[in-house]
Coordinates of C-alpha atoms and ligand atoms in Angstrom, one line a residue:
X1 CA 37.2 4.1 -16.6
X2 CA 35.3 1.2 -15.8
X3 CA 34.8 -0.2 -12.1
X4 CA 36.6 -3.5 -12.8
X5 CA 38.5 -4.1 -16.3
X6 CA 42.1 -5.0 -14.7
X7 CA 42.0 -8.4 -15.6
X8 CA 40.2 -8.9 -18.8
X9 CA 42.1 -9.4 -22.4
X10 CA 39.3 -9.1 -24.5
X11 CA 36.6 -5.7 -24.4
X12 CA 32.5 -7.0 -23.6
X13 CA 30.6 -8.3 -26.5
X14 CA 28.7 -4.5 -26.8
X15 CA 25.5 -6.0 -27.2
X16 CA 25.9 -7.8 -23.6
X17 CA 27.5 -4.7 -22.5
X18 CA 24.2 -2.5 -22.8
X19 CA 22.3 -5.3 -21.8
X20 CA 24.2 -6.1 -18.3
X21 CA 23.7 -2.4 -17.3
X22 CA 20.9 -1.3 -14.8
X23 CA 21.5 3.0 -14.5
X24 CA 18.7 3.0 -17.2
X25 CA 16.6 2.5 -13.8
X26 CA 19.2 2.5 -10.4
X27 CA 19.9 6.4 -11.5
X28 CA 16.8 7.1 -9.3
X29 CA 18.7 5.5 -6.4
X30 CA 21.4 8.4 -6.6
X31 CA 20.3 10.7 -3.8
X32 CA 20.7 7.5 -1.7
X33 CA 23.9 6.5 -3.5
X34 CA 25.6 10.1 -2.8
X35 CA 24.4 9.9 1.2
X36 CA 25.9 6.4 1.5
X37 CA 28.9 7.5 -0.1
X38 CA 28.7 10.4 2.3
X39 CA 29.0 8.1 5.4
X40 CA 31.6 5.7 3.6
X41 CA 34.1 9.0 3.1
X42 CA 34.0 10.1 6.2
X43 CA 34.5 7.3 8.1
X44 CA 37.6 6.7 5.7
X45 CA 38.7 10.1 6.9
X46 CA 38.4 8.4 10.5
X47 CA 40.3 5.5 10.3
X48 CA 43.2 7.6 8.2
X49 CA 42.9 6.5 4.7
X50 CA 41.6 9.9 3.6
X51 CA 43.2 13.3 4.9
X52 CA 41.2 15.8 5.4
X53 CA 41.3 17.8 2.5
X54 CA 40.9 14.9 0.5
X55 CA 37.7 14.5 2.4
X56 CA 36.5 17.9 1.9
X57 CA 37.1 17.4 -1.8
X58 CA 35.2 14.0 -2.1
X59 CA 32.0 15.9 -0.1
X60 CA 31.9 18.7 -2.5
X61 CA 32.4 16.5 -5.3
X62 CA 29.2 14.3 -3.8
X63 CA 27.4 17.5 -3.0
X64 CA 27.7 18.9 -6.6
X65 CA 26.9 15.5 -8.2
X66 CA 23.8 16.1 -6.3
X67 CA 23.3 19.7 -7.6
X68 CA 24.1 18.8 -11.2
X69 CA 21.1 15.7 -11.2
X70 CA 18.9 18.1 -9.7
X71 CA 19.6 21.3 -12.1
X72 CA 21.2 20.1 -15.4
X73 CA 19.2 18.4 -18.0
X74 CA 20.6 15.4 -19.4
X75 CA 23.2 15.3 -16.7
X76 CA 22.5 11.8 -15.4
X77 CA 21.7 10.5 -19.3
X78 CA 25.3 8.6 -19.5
X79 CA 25.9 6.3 -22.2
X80 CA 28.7 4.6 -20.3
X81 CA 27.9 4.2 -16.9
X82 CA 27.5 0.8 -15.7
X83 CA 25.1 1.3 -13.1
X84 CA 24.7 4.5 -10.2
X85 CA 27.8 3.4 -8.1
X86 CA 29.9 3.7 -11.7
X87 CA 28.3 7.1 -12.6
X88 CA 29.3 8.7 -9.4
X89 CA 32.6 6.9 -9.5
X90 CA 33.4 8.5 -12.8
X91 CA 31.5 11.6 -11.9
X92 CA 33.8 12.8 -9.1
X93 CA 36.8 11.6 -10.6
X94 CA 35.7 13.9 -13.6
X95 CA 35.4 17.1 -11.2
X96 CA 38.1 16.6 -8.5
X97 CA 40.5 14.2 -10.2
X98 CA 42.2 11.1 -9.2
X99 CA 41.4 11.2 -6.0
X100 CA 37.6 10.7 -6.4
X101 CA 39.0 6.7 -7.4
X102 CA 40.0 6.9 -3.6
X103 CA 36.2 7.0 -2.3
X104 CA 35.6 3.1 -3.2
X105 CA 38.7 2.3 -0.5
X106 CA 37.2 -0.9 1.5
X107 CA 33.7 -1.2 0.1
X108 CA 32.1 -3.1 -2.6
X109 CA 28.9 -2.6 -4.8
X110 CA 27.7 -5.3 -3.2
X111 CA 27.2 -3.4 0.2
X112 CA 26.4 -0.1 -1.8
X113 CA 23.6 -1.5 -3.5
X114 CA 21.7 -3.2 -0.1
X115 CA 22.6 0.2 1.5
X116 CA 20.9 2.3 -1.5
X117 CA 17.8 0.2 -1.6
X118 CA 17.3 0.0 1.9
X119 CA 17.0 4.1 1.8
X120 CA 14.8 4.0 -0.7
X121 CA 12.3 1.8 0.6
X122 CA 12.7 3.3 3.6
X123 CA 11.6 6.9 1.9
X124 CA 9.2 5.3 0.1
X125 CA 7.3 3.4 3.2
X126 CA 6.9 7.2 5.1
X127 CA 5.7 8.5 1.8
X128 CA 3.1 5.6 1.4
X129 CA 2.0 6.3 4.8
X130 CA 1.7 9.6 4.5
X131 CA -0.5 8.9 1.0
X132 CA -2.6 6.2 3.1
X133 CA -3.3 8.6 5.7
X134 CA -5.6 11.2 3.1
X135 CA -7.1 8.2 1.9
X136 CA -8.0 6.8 5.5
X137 CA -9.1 10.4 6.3
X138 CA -11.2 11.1 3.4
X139 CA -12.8 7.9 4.0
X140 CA -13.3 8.7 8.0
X141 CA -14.9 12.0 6.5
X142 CA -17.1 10.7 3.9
X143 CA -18.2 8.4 6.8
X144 CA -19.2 11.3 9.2
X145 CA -21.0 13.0 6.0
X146 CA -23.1 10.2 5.7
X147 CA -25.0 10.4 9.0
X148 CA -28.3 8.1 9.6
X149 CA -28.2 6.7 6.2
X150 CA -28.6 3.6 5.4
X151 CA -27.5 0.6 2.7
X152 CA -27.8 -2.9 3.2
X153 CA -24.9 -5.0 3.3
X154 CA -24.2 -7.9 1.4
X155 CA -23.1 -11.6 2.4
X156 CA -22.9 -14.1 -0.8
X157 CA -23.4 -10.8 -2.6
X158 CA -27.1 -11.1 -1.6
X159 CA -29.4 -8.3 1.2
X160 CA -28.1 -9.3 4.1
X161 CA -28.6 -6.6 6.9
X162 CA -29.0 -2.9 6.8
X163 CA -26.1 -1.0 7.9
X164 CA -25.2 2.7 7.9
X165 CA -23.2 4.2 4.7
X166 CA -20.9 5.6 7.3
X167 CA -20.0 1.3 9.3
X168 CA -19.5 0.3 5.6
X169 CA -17.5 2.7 4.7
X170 CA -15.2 2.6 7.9
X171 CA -14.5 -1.1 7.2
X172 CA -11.9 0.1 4.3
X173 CA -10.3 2.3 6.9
X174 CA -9.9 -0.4 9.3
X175 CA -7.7 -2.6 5.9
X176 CA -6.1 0.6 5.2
X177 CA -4.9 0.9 8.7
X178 CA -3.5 -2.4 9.1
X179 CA -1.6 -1.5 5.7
X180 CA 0.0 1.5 7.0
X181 CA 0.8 -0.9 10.4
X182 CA 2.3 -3.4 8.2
X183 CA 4.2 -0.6 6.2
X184 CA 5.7 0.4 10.1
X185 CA 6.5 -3.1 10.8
X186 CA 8.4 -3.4 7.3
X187 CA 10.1 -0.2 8.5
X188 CA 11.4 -1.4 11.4
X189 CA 13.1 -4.5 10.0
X190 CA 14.9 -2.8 6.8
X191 CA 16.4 0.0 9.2
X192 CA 19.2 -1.3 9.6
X193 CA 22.8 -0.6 8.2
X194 CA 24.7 -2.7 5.3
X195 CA 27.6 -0.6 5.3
X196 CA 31.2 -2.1 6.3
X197 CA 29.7 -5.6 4.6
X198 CA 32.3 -5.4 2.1
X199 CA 31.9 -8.1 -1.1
X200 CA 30.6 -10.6 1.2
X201 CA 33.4 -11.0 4.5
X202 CA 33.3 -7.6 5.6
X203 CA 35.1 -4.6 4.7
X204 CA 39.0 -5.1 4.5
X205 CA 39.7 -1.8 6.2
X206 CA 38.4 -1.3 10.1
X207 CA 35.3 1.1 9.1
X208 CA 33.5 2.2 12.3
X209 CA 30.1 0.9 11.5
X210 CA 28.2 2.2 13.8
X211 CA 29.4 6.0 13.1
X212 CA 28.1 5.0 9.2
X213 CA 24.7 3.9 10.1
X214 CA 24.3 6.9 12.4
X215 CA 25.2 9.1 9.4
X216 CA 22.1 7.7 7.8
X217 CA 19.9 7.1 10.5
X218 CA 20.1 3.6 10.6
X219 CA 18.8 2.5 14.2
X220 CA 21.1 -0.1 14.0
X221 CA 23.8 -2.9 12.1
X222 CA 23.4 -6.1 9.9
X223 CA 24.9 -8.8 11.8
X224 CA 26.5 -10.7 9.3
X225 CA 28.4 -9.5 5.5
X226 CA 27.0 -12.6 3.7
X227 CA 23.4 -11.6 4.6
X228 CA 24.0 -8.2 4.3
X229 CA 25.3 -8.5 0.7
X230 CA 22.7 -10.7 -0.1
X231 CA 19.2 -10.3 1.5
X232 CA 16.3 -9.0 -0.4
X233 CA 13.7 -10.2 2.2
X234 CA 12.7 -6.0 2.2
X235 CA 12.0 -5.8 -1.2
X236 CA 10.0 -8.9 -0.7
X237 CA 8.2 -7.8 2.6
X238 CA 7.7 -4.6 1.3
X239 CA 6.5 -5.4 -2.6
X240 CA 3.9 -7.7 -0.4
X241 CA 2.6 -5.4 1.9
X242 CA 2.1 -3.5 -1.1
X243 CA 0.3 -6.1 -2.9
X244 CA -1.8 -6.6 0.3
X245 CA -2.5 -2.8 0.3
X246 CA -3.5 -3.7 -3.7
X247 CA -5.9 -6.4 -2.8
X248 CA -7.7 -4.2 -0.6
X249 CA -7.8 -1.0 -3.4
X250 CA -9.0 -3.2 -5.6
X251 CA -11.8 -5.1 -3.4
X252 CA -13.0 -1.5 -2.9
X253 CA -12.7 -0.5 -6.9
X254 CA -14.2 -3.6 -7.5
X255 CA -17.1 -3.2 -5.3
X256 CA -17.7 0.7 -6.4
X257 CA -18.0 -0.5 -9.8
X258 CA -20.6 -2.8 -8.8
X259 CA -22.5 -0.3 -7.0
X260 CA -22.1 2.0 -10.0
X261 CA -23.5 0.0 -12.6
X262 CA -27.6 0.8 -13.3
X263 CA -28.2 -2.3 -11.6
X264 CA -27.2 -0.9 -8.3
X265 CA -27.3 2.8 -8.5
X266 CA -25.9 3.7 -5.3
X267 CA -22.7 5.9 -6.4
X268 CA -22.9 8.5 -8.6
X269 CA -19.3 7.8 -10.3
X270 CA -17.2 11.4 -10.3
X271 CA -17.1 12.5 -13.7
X272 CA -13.4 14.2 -12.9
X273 CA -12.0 11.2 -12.7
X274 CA -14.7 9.1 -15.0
X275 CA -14.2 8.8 -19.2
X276 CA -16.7 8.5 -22.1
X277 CA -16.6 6.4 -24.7
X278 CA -15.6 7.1 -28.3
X279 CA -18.2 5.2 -29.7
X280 CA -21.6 4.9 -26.8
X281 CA -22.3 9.1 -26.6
X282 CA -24.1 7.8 -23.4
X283 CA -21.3 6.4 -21.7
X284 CA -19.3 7.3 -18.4
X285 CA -17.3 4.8 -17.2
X286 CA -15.3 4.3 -13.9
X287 CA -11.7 3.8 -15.5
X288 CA -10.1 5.2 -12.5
X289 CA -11.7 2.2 -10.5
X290 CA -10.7 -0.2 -13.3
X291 CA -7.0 0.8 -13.4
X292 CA -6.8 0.6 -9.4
X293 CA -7.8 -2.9 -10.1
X294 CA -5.8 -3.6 -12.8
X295 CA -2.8 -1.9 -11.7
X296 CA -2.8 -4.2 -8.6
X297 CA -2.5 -6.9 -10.4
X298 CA 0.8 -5.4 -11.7
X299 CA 1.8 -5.2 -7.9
X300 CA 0.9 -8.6 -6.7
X301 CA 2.9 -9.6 -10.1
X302 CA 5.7 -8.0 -9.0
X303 CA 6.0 -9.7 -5.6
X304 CA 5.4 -13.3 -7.2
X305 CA 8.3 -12.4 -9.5
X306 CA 10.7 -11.4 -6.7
X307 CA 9.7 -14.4 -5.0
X308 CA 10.9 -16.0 -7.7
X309 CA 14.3 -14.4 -8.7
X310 CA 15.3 -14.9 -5.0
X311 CA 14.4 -18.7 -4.5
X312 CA 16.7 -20.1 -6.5
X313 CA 19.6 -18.3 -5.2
X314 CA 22.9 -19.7 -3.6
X315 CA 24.7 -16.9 -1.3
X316 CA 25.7 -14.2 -1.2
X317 CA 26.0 -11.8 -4.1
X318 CA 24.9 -12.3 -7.7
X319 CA 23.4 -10.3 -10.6
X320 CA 20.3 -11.5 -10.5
X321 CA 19.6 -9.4 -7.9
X322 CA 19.5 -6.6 -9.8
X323 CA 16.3 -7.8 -11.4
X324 CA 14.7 -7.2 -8.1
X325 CA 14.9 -3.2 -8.5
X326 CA 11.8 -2.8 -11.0
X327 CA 9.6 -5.0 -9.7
X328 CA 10.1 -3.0 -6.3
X329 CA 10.3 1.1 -8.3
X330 CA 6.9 -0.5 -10.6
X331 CA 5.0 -1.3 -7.1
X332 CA 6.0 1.6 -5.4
X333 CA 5.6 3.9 -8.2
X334 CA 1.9 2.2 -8.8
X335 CA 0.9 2.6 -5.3
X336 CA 2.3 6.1 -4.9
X337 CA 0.1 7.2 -8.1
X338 CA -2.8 5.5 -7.7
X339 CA -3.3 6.7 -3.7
X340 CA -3.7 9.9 -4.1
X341 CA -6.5 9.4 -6.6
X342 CA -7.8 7.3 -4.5
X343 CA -8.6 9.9 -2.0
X344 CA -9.4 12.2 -4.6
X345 CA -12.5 10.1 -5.5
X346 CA -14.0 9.4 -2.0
X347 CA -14.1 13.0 -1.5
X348 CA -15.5 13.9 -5.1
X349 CA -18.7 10.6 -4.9
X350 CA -21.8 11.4 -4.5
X351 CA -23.5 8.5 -2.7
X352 CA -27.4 8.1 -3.5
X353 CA -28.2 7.6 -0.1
X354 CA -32.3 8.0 -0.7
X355 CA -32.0 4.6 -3.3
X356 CA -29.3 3.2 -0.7
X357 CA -31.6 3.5 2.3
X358 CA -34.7 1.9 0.2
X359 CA -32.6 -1.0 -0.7
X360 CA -31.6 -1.2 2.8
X361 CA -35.4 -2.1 3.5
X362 CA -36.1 -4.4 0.7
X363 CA -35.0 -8.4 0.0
X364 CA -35.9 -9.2 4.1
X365 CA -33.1 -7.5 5.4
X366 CA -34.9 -7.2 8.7
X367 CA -35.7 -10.8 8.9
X368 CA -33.2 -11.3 11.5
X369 CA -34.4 -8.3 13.3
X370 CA -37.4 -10.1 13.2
X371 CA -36.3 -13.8 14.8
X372 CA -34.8 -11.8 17.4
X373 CA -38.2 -10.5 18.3
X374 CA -39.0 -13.8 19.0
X375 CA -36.0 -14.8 20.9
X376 CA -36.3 -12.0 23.4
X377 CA -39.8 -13.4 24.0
X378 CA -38.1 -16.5 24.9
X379 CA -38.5 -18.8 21.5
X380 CA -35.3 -20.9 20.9
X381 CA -33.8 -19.5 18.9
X382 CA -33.3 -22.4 16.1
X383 CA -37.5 -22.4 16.1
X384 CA -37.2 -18.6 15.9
X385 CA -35.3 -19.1 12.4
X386 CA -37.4 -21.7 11.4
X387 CA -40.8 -19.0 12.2
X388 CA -39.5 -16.3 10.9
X389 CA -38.6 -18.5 7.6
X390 CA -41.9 -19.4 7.2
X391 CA -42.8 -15.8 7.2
X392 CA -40.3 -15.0 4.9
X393 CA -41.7 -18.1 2.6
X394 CA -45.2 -16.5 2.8
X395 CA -43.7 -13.0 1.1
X396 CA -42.2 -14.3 -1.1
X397 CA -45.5 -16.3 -2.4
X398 CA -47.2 -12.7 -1.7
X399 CA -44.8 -10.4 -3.4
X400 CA -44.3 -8.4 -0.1
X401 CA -42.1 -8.0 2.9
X402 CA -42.5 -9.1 6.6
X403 CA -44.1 -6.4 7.8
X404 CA -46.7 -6.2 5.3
X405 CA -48.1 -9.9 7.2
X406 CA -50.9 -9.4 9.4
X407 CA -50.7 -10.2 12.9
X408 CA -53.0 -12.9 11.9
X409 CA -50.9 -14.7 9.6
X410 CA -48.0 -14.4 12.1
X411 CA -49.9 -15.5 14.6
X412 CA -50.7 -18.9 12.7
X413 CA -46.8 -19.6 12.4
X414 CA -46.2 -18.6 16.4
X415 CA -48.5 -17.0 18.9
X416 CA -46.0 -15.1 20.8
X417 CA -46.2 -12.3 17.8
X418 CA -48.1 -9.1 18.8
X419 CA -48.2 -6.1 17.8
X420 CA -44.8 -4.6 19.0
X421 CA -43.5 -7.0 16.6
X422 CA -44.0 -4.6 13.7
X423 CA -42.1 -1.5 15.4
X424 CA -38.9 -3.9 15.5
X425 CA -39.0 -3.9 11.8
X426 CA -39.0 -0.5 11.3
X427 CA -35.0 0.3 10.0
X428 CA -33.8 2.2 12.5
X429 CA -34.7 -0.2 15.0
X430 CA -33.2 -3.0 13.0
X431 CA -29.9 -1.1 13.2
X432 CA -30.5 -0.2 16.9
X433 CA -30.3 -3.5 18.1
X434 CA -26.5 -4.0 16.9
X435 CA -25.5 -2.1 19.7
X436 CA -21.9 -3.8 20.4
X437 CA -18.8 -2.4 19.7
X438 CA -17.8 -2.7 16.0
X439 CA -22.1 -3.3 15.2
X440 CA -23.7 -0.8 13.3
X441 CA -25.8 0.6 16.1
X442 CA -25.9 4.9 15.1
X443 CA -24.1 5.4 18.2
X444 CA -21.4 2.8 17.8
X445 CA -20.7 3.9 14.7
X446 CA -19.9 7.3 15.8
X447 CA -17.8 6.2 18.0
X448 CA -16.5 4.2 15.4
X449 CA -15.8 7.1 13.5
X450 CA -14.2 8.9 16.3
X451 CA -12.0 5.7 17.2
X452 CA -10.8 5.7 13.6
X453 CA -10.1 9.7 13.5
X454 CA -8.0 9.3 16.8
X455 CA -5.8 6.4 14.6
X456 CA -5.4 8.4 11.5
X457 CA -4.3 11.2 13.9
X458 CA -1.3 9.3 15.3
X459 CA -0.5 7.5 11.8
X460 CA 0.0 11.3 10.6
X461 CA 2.4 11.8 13.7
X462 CA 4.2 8.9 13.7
X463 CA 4.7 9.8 9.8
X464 CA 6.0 13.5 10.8
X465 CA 8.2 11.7 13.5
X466 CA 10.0 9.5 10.9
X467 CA 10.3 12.6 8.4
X468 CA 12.1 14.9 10.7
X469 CA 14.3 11.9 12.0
Ligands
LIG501 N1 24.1 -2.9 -10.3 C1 24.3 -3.9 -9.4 C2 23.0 -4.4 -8.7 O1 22.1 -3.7 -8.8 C3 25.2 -3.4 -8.3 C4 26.0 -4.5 -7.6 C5 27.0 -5.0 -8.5 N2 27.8 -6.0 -7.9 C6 28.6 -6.9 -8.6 N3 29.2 -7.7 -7.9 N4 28.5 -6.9 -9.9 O2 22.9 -5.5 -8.2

């Protein structure tokens, strides 16, 4: 029976018919759906519009829906249903009868659907978090593993400064942890309960909201049926946070690849998660790295799509909402796959740390280093940059580095050079002297480490606190 054919003389074109339907991909929403319609029963049984056997008979009806999806094959393939609210509608009325048409007393789809997809993105975030914390821990390892080495980091793409493997490497966790904050944030805001919204007035029998949203661990109520029925801003918030969480991935695939290529040389790419190429025997390329990259794009994509299916809306209710469900499954689904590989890969690089630590020392990357000499001595600083320039100008016409200068030549540009001046060069005392928190001073960055260990640690329990709520 369908959910709404009372007043209609003439059947649906069947070509619109197909088309209109959405349980090809809402069907995944049916755990949700069954819990929902869980809460909605028994709070009909409340307010007397249920007995109680009738109640018992709509939960086991639920409860073996649930059974059948999760056993039977082909169970929830169903050429008629209209969407998940329809296939459970006719499912229970096909196991306990007439009575399974009593469950929809008071509600509307409308409600239903903002319910089920609150749920889901609500599952999803603690999964996501859960997936964020491996990677932010095999990061935080890989980091620790990497000790005193060295790399040089990059401004403009160009040597910059040397840093250790392990600060670099700790800057992703720091993006990834503001993901997973973002992700808690998102959380907080979509926990709350549709149910008892109705259409788009409210329901038209006196449903004890508060005893539904407790049912589903809801921490509270939407305040008003018109929003309720209508708002999307989760999907929204959420698809962006995850296209956030994509801009980062892919700012790290993007700069591994780099650093892969023969140019660079500093990662060894994995071949576990590397391919050849039919045609180049020589080839192993970083396609796990590319798809990261690429499959972000799908992400951010999706969000700019939602955006746009909700801006031209007038409220509450209408179908084009259901266009907002694959956007959100795709970025979920893309983020879900992707992280696990994602961690997968830290652990399995190998990093060459003895080419990253030469490059570390090479292209000037202790010129810096070297003006600060100077301005501890007491040279402005502005005439310190201006020396240490000319220096720098004098390699270059030599084809060597600052410390290959003589103390006479340096002496020529600015007297207060003496000898001393050459141990500040060296690279470990080039990385001593960023001795500030968040600087890449060896014993900052183990503290660094240990800072970021002590947030993963409470990102895991906070995701164990959600999962047993
Ligand atoms: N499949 C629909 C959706 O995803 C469910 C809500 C239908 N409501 C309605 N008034 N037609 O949006």
């Amino acid at each position: 029976m369908k959910m709404w054919s009372g007043r209609f003389r003439q059947p649906l074109d069947p070509q619109f018919e197909r088309w209109q339907r959405s349980f090809d991909f809402d069907r995944r929403l049916l755990g949700y759906e069954l819990a929902a319609s869980g809460a909605h029963a028994r709070a009909l049984k409340n307010i007397g519009i249920l007995s109680a056997d009738e109640l018992i008979s709509i939960l086991e009806g639920l409860q073996k829906i649930g059974e059948m999806a999760a056993s039977a094959e082909g169970f929830v393939e169903d050429d008629e249903a209209e969407d998940v609210h329809h296939f459970v509608e006719k499912q229970l009325a096909a196991l306990i009868g007439e009575v399974g048409y009593k469950l929809h007393s008071g509600r509307s789809r409308n409600e239903q659907i903002a319910t089920d997809l609150r749920l889901y993105v609500r599952a999803a975030i603690d999964e996501l978090r859960k997936e964020l914390s491996d990677v932010c821990e095999a990061f935080a390892e890989r980091a620790e593993k990497a000790g005193n080495a060295a790399m040089p980091a990059f401004t403009h793409l160009q040597h910059a400064e040397p840093v250790l493997v392990g600060h670099w490497l700790l800057a992703y966790v720091e993006m990834f942890l503001r993901d997973a904050d973002r992700l808690v944030d998102c959380r907080k805001r979509l926990n709350v309960c549709p149910l008892g919204s109705g259409a788009v007035a409210g329901a038209t029998l006196p449903l004890d909201r508060v005893f539904m949203a407790e049912e589903l661990e809801f921490s509270s109520l939407t305040a008003n049926s018109i929003d309720a029925t209508s708002d999307r801003d989760f999907i929204l918030e959420f698809v962006n946070v995850l296209s956030l969480l994509g801009v980062h991935l892919s700012r790290w695939a993007e700069e591994m690849i780099i650093f892969s290529s023969q140019e660079f040389g500093f990662v060894k790419l994995p071949e576990a998660y590397s391919t050849g190429s039919s045609a180049m025997p020589q080839k192993k390329n970083p396609d796990l790295l590319e798809l990261v990259r690429g499959k972000t794009g799908r992400v951010i994509g999706g969000a700019a799509g939602l955006t746009v299916t909700l801006k031209g809306l007038p409220l509450a209710y209408n179908k084009d909402l259901q266009e907002t469900q694959e956007p959100l499954f795709d970025a979920a689904d893309s983020m879900l796959g992707m992280l696990p590989l994602v961690a997968g890969w830290m652990k399995a690089v190998e990093f060459d740390t003895a080419r990253m630590n030469e490059a570390a020392q090479s292209g000037f990357t202790n010129a810096w280093a070297a003006a600060t000499y100077l301005v501890k001595r007491g040279v402005p600083s502005r005439l310190a940059h201006e020396q240490i320039g000319k220096a720098v100008k004098l390699c270059v016409e030599r084809n060597c580095e600052i410390q290959n200068l003589t103390l006479n030549d340096l002496c020529r540009l600015h007297p207060a050079f003496e000898e001393s001046f050459y141990e500040c060069l060296k690279p470990a005392a080039v990385l001593a002297i960023h001795d500030v928190v968040g600087g890449t001073a060896p014993e900052r960055v183990r503290q660094g480490i240990a800072a970021a260990k002590r947030k993963i640690d409470s990102l895991r329990e906070e995701v164990k606190i959600h999962a047993h709520a």
